PDB file of C-alpha atoms in Angstrom:
ATOM      1  CA  UNK A   1     -22.147   2.299  -6.701  1.00  0.00           C
ATOM      2  CA  UNK A   2     -22.583   2.772  -3.017  1.00  0.00           C
ATOM      3  CA  UNK A   3     -21.910   4.999  -0.055  1.00  0.00           C
ATOM      4  CA  UNK A   4     -19.584   3.537   2.548  1.00  0.00           C
ATOM      5  CA  UNK A   5     -20.319   3.593   6.259  1.00  0.00           C
ATOM      6  CA  UNK A   6     -18.125   4.869   9.090  1.00  0.00           C
ATOM      7  CA  UNK A   7     -16.357   2.193  11.128  1.00  0.00           C
ATOM      8  CA  UNK A   8     -18.303   3.146  14.287  1.00  0.00           C
ATOM      9  CA  UNK A   9     -21.604   2.296  12.565  1.00  0.00           C
ATOM     10  CA  UNK A  10     -20.141  -0.903  11.065  1.00  0.00           C
ATOM     11  CA  UNK A  11     -19.215  -2.041  14.585  1.00  0.00           C
ATOM     12  CA  UNK A  12     -22.797  -1.466  15.794  1.00  0.00           C
ATOM     13  CA  UNK A  13     -24.187  -3.329  12.785  1.00  0.00           C
ATOM     14  CA  UNK A  14     -21.812  -6.253  13.397  1.00  0.00           C
ATOM     15  CA  UNK A  15     -22.899  -6.394  17.052  1.00  0.00           C
ATOM     16  CA  UNK A  16     -26.562  -6.371  15.979  1.00  0.00           C
ATOM     17  CA  UNK A  17     -25.909  -9.177  13.486  1.00  0.00           C
ATOM     18  CA  UNK A  18     -24.248 -11.240  16.202  1.00  0.00           C
ATOM     19  CA  UNK A  19     -27.194 -10.742  18.547  1.00  0.00           C
ATOM     20  CA  UNK A  20     -29.712 -11.503  15.770  1.00  0.00           C
ATOM     21  CA  UNK A  21     -28.121 -14.890  15.104  1.00  0.00           C
ATOM     22  CA  UNK A  22     -30.372 -16.177  17.901  1.00  0.00           C
ATOM     23  CA  UNK A  23     -33.504 -15.316  15.882  1.00  0.00           C
ATOM     24  CA  UNK A  24     -35.014 -18.591  14.584  1.00  0.00           C
ATOM     25  CA  UNK A  25     -34.568 -17.847  10.874  1.00  0.00           C
ATOM     26  CA  UNK A  26     -31.970 -19.306   8.493  1.00  0.00           C
ATOM     27  CA  UNK A  27     -30.165 -16.115   7.475  1.00  0.00           C
ATOM     28  CA  UNK A  28     -27.055 -15.701   5.357  1.00  0.00           C
ATOM     29  CA  UNK A  29     -25.479 -12.665   6.979  1.00  0.00           C
ATOM     30  CA  UNK A  30     -23.641 -10.012   4.973  1.00  0.00           C
ATOM     31  CA  UNK A  31     -20.046  -9.545   6.073  1.00  0.00           C
ATOM     32  CA  UNK A  32     -19.998  -6.439   8.314  1.00  0.00           C
ATOM     33  CA  UNK A  33     -17.251  -4.871   6.183  1.00  0.00           C
ATOM     34  CA  UNK A  34     -19.466  -5.357   3.129  1.00  0.00           C
ATOM     35  CA  UNK A  35     -22.534  -3.504   4.421  1.00  0.00           C
ATOM     36  CA  UNK A  36     -23.035  -0.286   2.450  1.00  0.00           C
ATOM     37  CA  UNK A  37     -25.792   1.936   1.077  1.00  0.00           C
ATOM     38  CA  UNK A  38     -26.336   0.745  -2.496  1.00  0.00           C
ATOM     39  CA  UNK A  39     -27.103   3.591  -4.885  1.00  0.00           C
ATOM     40  CA  UNK A  40     -27.029   1.568  -8.131  1.00  0.00           C
ATOM     41  CA  UNK A  41     -26.302  -2.075  -8.858  1.00  0.00           C
ATOM     42  CA  UNK A  42     -24.765  -2.648 -12.283  1.00  0.00           C
ATOM     43  CA  UNK A  43     -24.160  -6.361 -12.282  1.00  0.00           C
ATOM     44  CA  UNK A  44     -21.369  -7.824 -14.351  1.00  0.00           C
ATOM     45  CA  UNK A  45     -19.617  -5.335 -16.624  1.00  0.00           C
ATOM     46  CA  UNK A  46     -16.681  -5.858 -18.963  1.00  0.00           C
ATOM     47  CA  UNK A  47     -13.291  -4.351 -18.279  1.00  0.00           C
ATOM     48  CA  UNK A  48     -13.615  -2.505 -21.612  1.00  0.00           C
ATOM     49  CA  UNK A  49     -16.664  -0.548 -20.344  1.00  0.00           C
ATOM     50  CA  UNK A  50     -15.038   0.455 -17.082  1.00  0.00           C
ATOM     51  CA  UNK A  51     -13.489   3.675 -18.448  1.00  0.00           C
ATOM     52  CA  UNK A  52     -16.846   4.850 -19.822  1.00  0.00           C
ATOM     53  CA  UNK A  53     -18.583   3.980 -16.545  1.00  0.00           C
ATOM     54  CA  UNK A  54     -16.006   5.923 -14.545  1.00  0.00           C
ATOM     55  CA  UNK A  55     -16.316   8.932 -16.852  1.00  0.00           C
ATOM     56  CA  UNK A  56     -20.113   8.928 -16.560  1.00  0.00           C
ATOM     57  CA  UNK A  57     -19.939   8.634 -12.776  1.00  0.00           C
ATOM     58  CA  UNK A  58     -17.702  11.696 -12.414  1.00  0.00           C
ATOM     59  CA  UNK A  59     -20.528  13.996 -13.443  1.00  0.00           C
ATOM     60  CA  UNK A  60     -23.361  12.217 -11.635  1.00  0.00           C
ATOM     61  CA  UNK A  61     -22.646  13.741  -8.226  1.00  0.00           C
ATOM     62  CA  UNK A  62     -21.594  17.235  -9.316  1.00  0.00           C
ATOM     63  CA  UNK A  63     -24.895  18.836  -8.393  1.00  0.00           C
ATOM     64  CA  UNK A  64     -25.119  17.068  -5.015  1.00  0.00           C
ATOM     65  CA  UNK A  65     -23.850  18.318  -1.692  1.00  0.00           C
ATOM     66  CA  UNK A  66     -23.009  15.965   1.161  1.00  0.00           C
ATOM     67  CA  UNK A  67     -25.981  14.806   3.223  1.00  0.00           C
ATOM     68  CA  UNK A  68     -26.711  13.086   6.528  1.00  0.00           C
ATOM     69  CA  UNK A  69     -28.592   9.842   7.026  1.00  0.00           C
ATOM     70  CA  UNK A  70     -29.601   7.780  10.044  1.00  0.00           C
ATOM     71  CA  UNK A  71     -29.616   4.006  10.346  1.00  0.00           C
ATOM     72  CA  UNK A  72     -32.741   3.236  12.380  1.00  0.00           C
ATOM     73  CA  UNK A  73     -32.703  -0.384  13.561  1.00  0.00           C
ATOM     74  CA  UNK A  74     -33.026  -3.727  11.818  1.00  0.00           C
ATOM     75  CA  UNK A  75     -36.323  -5.063  10.511  1.00  0.00           C
ATOM     76  CA  UNK A  76     -37.528  -7.881   8.281  1.00  0.00           C
ATOM     77  CA  UNK A  77     -38.536  -7.084   4.723  1.00  0.00           C
ATOM     78  CA  UNK A  78     -41.237  -7.321   3.622  1.00  0.00           C
ATOM     79  CA  UNK A  79     -43.077  -6.304   6.766  1.00  0.00           C
ATOM     80  CA  UNK A  80     -45.826  -8.893   6.286  1.00  0.00           C
ATOM     81  CA  UNK A  81     -45.581 -12.551   5.351  1.00  0.00           C
ATOM     82  CA  UNK A  82     -42.413 -14.465   4.664  1.00  0.00           C
ATOM     83  CA  UNK A  83     -39.270 -12.348   5.121  1.00  0.00           C
ATOM     84  CA  UNK A  84     -36.651 -12.143   2.365  1.00  0.00           C
ATOM     85  CA  UNK A  85     -34.199  -9.678   3.899  1.00  0.00           C
ATOM     86  CA  UNK A  86     -33.048  -8.371   7.245  1.00  0.00           C
ATOM     87  CA  UNK A  87     -32.223  -4.731   6.680  1.00  0.00           C
ATOM     88  CA  UNK A  88     -31.684  -1.442   8.450  1.00  0.00           C
ATOM     89  CA  UNK A  89     -34.087   1.342   7.615  1.00  0.00           C
ATOM     90  CA  UNK A  90     -32.604   4.678   6.587  1.00  0.00           C
ATOM     91  CA  UNK A  91     -34.014   8.081   7.511  1.00  0.00           C
ATOM     92  CA  UNK A  92     -32.710  11.617   7.401  1.00  0.00           C
ATOM     93  CA  UNK A  93     -31.966  13.458   4.168  1.00  0.00           C
ATOM     94  CA  UNK A  94     -33.470  10.630   2.123  1.00  0.00           C
ATOM     95  CA  UNK A  95     -34.488  12.957  -0.733  1.00  0.00           C
ATOM     96  CA  UNK A  96     -30.820  13.864  -1.239  1.00  0.00           C
ATOM     97  CA  UNK A  97     -29.978  10.159  -1.416  1.00  0.00           C
ATOM     98  CA  UNK A  98     -32.819   9.648  -3.925  1.00  0.00           C
ATOM     99  CA  UNK A  99     -31.575  12.492  -6.122  1.00  0.00           C
ATOM    100  CA  UNK A 100     -28.034  11.099  -6.097  1.00  0.00           C
ATOM    101  CA  UNK A 101     -29.251   7.573  -6.892  1.00  0.00           C
ATOM    102  CA  UNK A 102     -31.407   9.028  -9.698  1.00  0.00           C
ATOM    103  CA  UNK A 103     -28.456  10.958 -11.170  1.00  0.00           C
ATOM    104  CA  UNK A 104     -26.276   7.832 -11.072  1.00  0.00           C
ATOM    105  CA  UNK A 105     -29.069   5.776 -12.635  1.00  0.00           C
ATOM    106  CA  UNK A 106     -29.507   8.340 -15.439  1.00  0.00           C
ATOM    107  CA  UNK A 107     -25.743   8.411 -16.097  1.00  0.00           C
ATOM    108  CA  UNK A 108     -25.657   4.619 -16.349  1.00  0.00           C
ATOM    109  CA  UNK A 109     -28.820   4.491 -18.494  1.00  0.00           C
ATOM    110  CA  UNK A 110     -27.080   6.836 -20.964  1.00  0.00           C
ATOM    111  CA  UNK A 111     -24.447   4.087 -21.323  1.00  0.00           C
ATOM    112  CA  UNK A 112     -27.097   1.475 -22.039  1.00  0.00           C
ATOM    113  CA  UNK A 113     -27.438   0.008 -18.538  1.00  0.00           C
ATOM    114  CA  UNK A 114     -30.962  -0.897 -17.487  1.00  0.00           C
ATOM    115  CA  UNK A 115     -32.713   1.952 -15.704  1.00  0.00           C
ATOM    116  CA  UNK A 116     -34.304   1.278 -12.328  1.00  0.00           C
ATOM    117  CA  UNK A 117     -38.030   0.637 -12.481  1.00  0.00           C
ATOM    118  CA  UNK A 118     -38.621   0.696  -8.728  1.00  0.00           C
ATOM    119  CA  UNK A 119     -38.495   3.704  -6.450  1.00  0.00           C
ATOM    120  CA  UNK A 120     -35.175   4.021  -4.628  1.00  0.00           C
ATOM    121  CA  UNK A 121     -35.646   2.890  -1.019  1.00  0.00           C
ATOM    122  CA  UNK A 122     -32.432   3.431   0.935  1.00  0.00           C
ATOM    123  CA  UNK A 123     -31.508   0.614   3.316  1.00  0.00           C
ATOM    124  CA  UNK A 124     -28.558  -1.408   4.586  1.00  0.00           C
ATOM    125  CA  UNK A 125     -28.886  -5.139   3.947  1.00  0.00           C
ATOM    126  CA  UNK A 126     -27.648  -7.172   6.920  1.00  0.00           C
ATOM    127  CA  UNK A 127     -28.781 -10.612   5.790  1.00  0.00           C
ATOM    128  CA  UNK A 128     -30.829 -12.654   3.347  1.00  0.00           C
ATOM    129  CA  UNK A 129     -33.326 -15.229   4.586  1.00  0.00           C
ATOM    130  CA  UNK A 130     -32.612 -18.573   2.940  1.00  0.00           C
ATOM    131  CA  UNK A 131     -35.170 -20.547   0.869  1.00  0.00           C
ATOM    132  CA  UNK A 132     -37.255 -22.727   3.163  1.00  0.00           C
ATOM    133  CA  UNK A 133     -36.683 -20.384   6.083  1.00  0.00           C
ATOM    134  CA  UNK A 134     -38.935 -17.854   4.411  1.00  0.00           C
ATOM    135  CA  UNK A 135     -41.936 -20.137   4.794  1.00  0.00           C
ATOM    136  CA  UNK A 136     -40.920 -21.170   8.322  1.00  0.00           C
ATOM    137  CA  UNK A 137     -40.553 -17.549   9.356  1.00  0.00           C
ATOM    138  CA  UNK A 138     -43.968 -16.610   8.044  1.00  0.00           C
ATOM    139  CA  UNK A 139     -45.628 -19.102  10.359  1.00  0.00           C
ATOM    140  CA  UNK A 140     -44.238 -17.711  13.599  1.00  0.00           C
ATOM    141  CA  UNK A 141     -44.533 -14.113  14.738  1.00  0.00           C
ATOM    142  CA  UNK A 142     -42.164 -14.579  17.705  1.00  0.00           C
ATOM    143  CA  UNK A 143     -39.090 -14.085  15.538  1.00  0.00           C
ATOM    144  CA  UNK A 144     -40.227 -10.557  14.583  1.00  0.00           C
ATOM    145  CA  UNK A 145     -40.248  -9.491  18.239  1.00  0.00           C
ATOM    146  CA  UNK A 146     -36.835 -11.065  18.798  1.00  0.00           C
ATOM    147  CA  UNK A 147     -35.518  -9.377  15.678  1.00  0.00           C
ATOM    148  CA  UNK A 148     -36.750  -5.934  16.728  1.00  0.00           C
ATOM    149  CA  UNK A 149     -35.169  -6.345  20.166  1.00  0.00           C
ATOM    150  CA  UNK A 150     -31.855  -7.576  18.764  1.00  0.00           C
ATOM    151  CA  UNK A 151     -31.769  -5.096  15.893  1.00  0.00           C
ATOM    152  CA  UNK A 152     -32.424  -2.017  18.014  1.00  0.00           C
ATOM    153  CA  UNK A 153     -28.692  -1.367  18.335  1.00  0.00           C
ATOM    154  CA  UNK A 154     -28.301  -1.228  14.530  1.00  0.00           C
ATOM    155  CA  UNK A 155     -28.583   2.538  14.523  1.00  0.00           C
ATOM    156  CA  UNK A 156     -26.450   5.616  14.103  1.00  0.00           C
ATOM    157  CA  UNK A 157     -25.878   8.661  11.926  1.00  0.00           C
ATOM    158  CA  UNK A 158     -23.510   8.958   8.998  1.00  0.00           C
ATOM    159  CA  UNK A 159     -22.646  11.554   6.399  1.00  0.00           C
ATOM    160  CA  UNK A 160     -22.446  10.769   2.707  1.00  0.00           C
ATOM    161  CA  UNK A 161     -19.629  12.827   1.175  1.00  0.00           C
ATOM    162  CA  UNK A 162     -18.802  10.534  -1.741  1.00  0.00           C
ATOM    163  CA  UNK A 163     -19.975   7.501  -3.656  1.00  0.00           C
ATOM    164  CA  UNK A 164     -17.807   4.545  -4.557  1.00  0.00           C
ATOM    165  CA  UNK A 165     -17.596   2.278  -7.587  1.00  0.00           C
ATOM    166  CA  UNK A 166     -17.086  -1.222  -6.186  1.00  0.00           C
ATOM    167  CA  UNK A 167     -16.013  -4.452  -7.779  1.00  0.00           C
ATOM    168  CA  UNK A 168     -17.811  -7.388  -6.179  1.00  0.00           C
ATOM    169  CA  UNK A 169     -16.435 -10.908  -6.085  1.00  0.00           C
ATOM    170  CA  UNK A 170     -18.523 -13.788  -4.801  1.00  0.00           C
ATOM    171  CA  UNK A 171     -16.804 -15.921  -2.194  1.00  0.00           C
ATOM    172  CA  UNK A 172     -18.125 -18.903  -0.184  1.00  0.00           C
ATOM    173  CA  UNK A 173     -18.300 -16.601   2.865  1.00  0.00           C
ATOM    174  CA  UNK A 174     -20.206 -13.890   0.999  1.00  0.00           C
ATOM    175  CA  UNK A 175     -19.459 -11.084  -1.432  1.00  0.00           C
ATOM    176  CA  UNK A 176     -16.183  -9.202  -1.168  1.00  0.00           C
ATOM    177  CA  UNK A 177     -16.397  -5.572  -2.296  1.00  0.00           C
ATOM    178  CA  UNK A 178     -13.248  -3.802  -3.484  1.00  0.00           C
ATOM    179  CA  UNK A 179     -13.374  -0.025  -4.066  1.00  0.00           C
ATOM    180  CA  UNK A 180     -12.241   0.851  -7.604  1.00  0.00           C
ATOM    181  CA  UNK A 181     -12.784   4.612  -7.518  1.00  0.00           C
ATOM    182  CA  UNK A 182     -14.260   7.273  -5.232  1.00  0.00           C
ATOM    183  CA  UNK A 183     -16.331  10.181  -6.476  1.00  0.00           C
ATOM    184  CA  UNK A 184     -16.671  13.146  -4.101  1.00  0.00           C
ATOM    185  CA  UNK A 185     -20.025  14.924  -4.050  1.00  0.00           C
ATOM    186  CA  UNK A 186     -20.071  18.428  -5.523  1.00  0.00           C
ATOM    187  CA  UNK A 187     -16.667  17.983  -7.203  1.00  0.00           C
TER     188      UNK A 187
END
């Protein structure tokens, strides 16, 4: 489950990804059309469980109103040592996003899906640093400065009015996410 981004923000993220390609790290970039705010990752589920998942998701957002978030520039995660991800930090009504993610997690846990053990930390993943590049990146601090400069344009506001159940299919060029159903907040 995820919140989609407006096309104007996707364009800024794509431009930031293009500029960040000059950073000396081996990064597998997420397709710009695939960048979204993940609220809950289910993994592989059978077609037979899909109806129950959809039914549980309908009620998860009933108590939530729409909320506004801000994408605040790209950074490496973790902040220290070898990077694993290039992501965009999220600010704004983060508590509303946490409550929604918690409600979705509880609805899925009631169906037997594994509950999250980590605190929800909203972000937009732009890329994943590949294997040996993690160690290479840790040895040089220059890439962090280049990343901050290049990722500064990865910013903008967006409103979350719904959450989406996606089907993900792995492809040689990256994951392809297909919306299966939309769930409006407060409905």
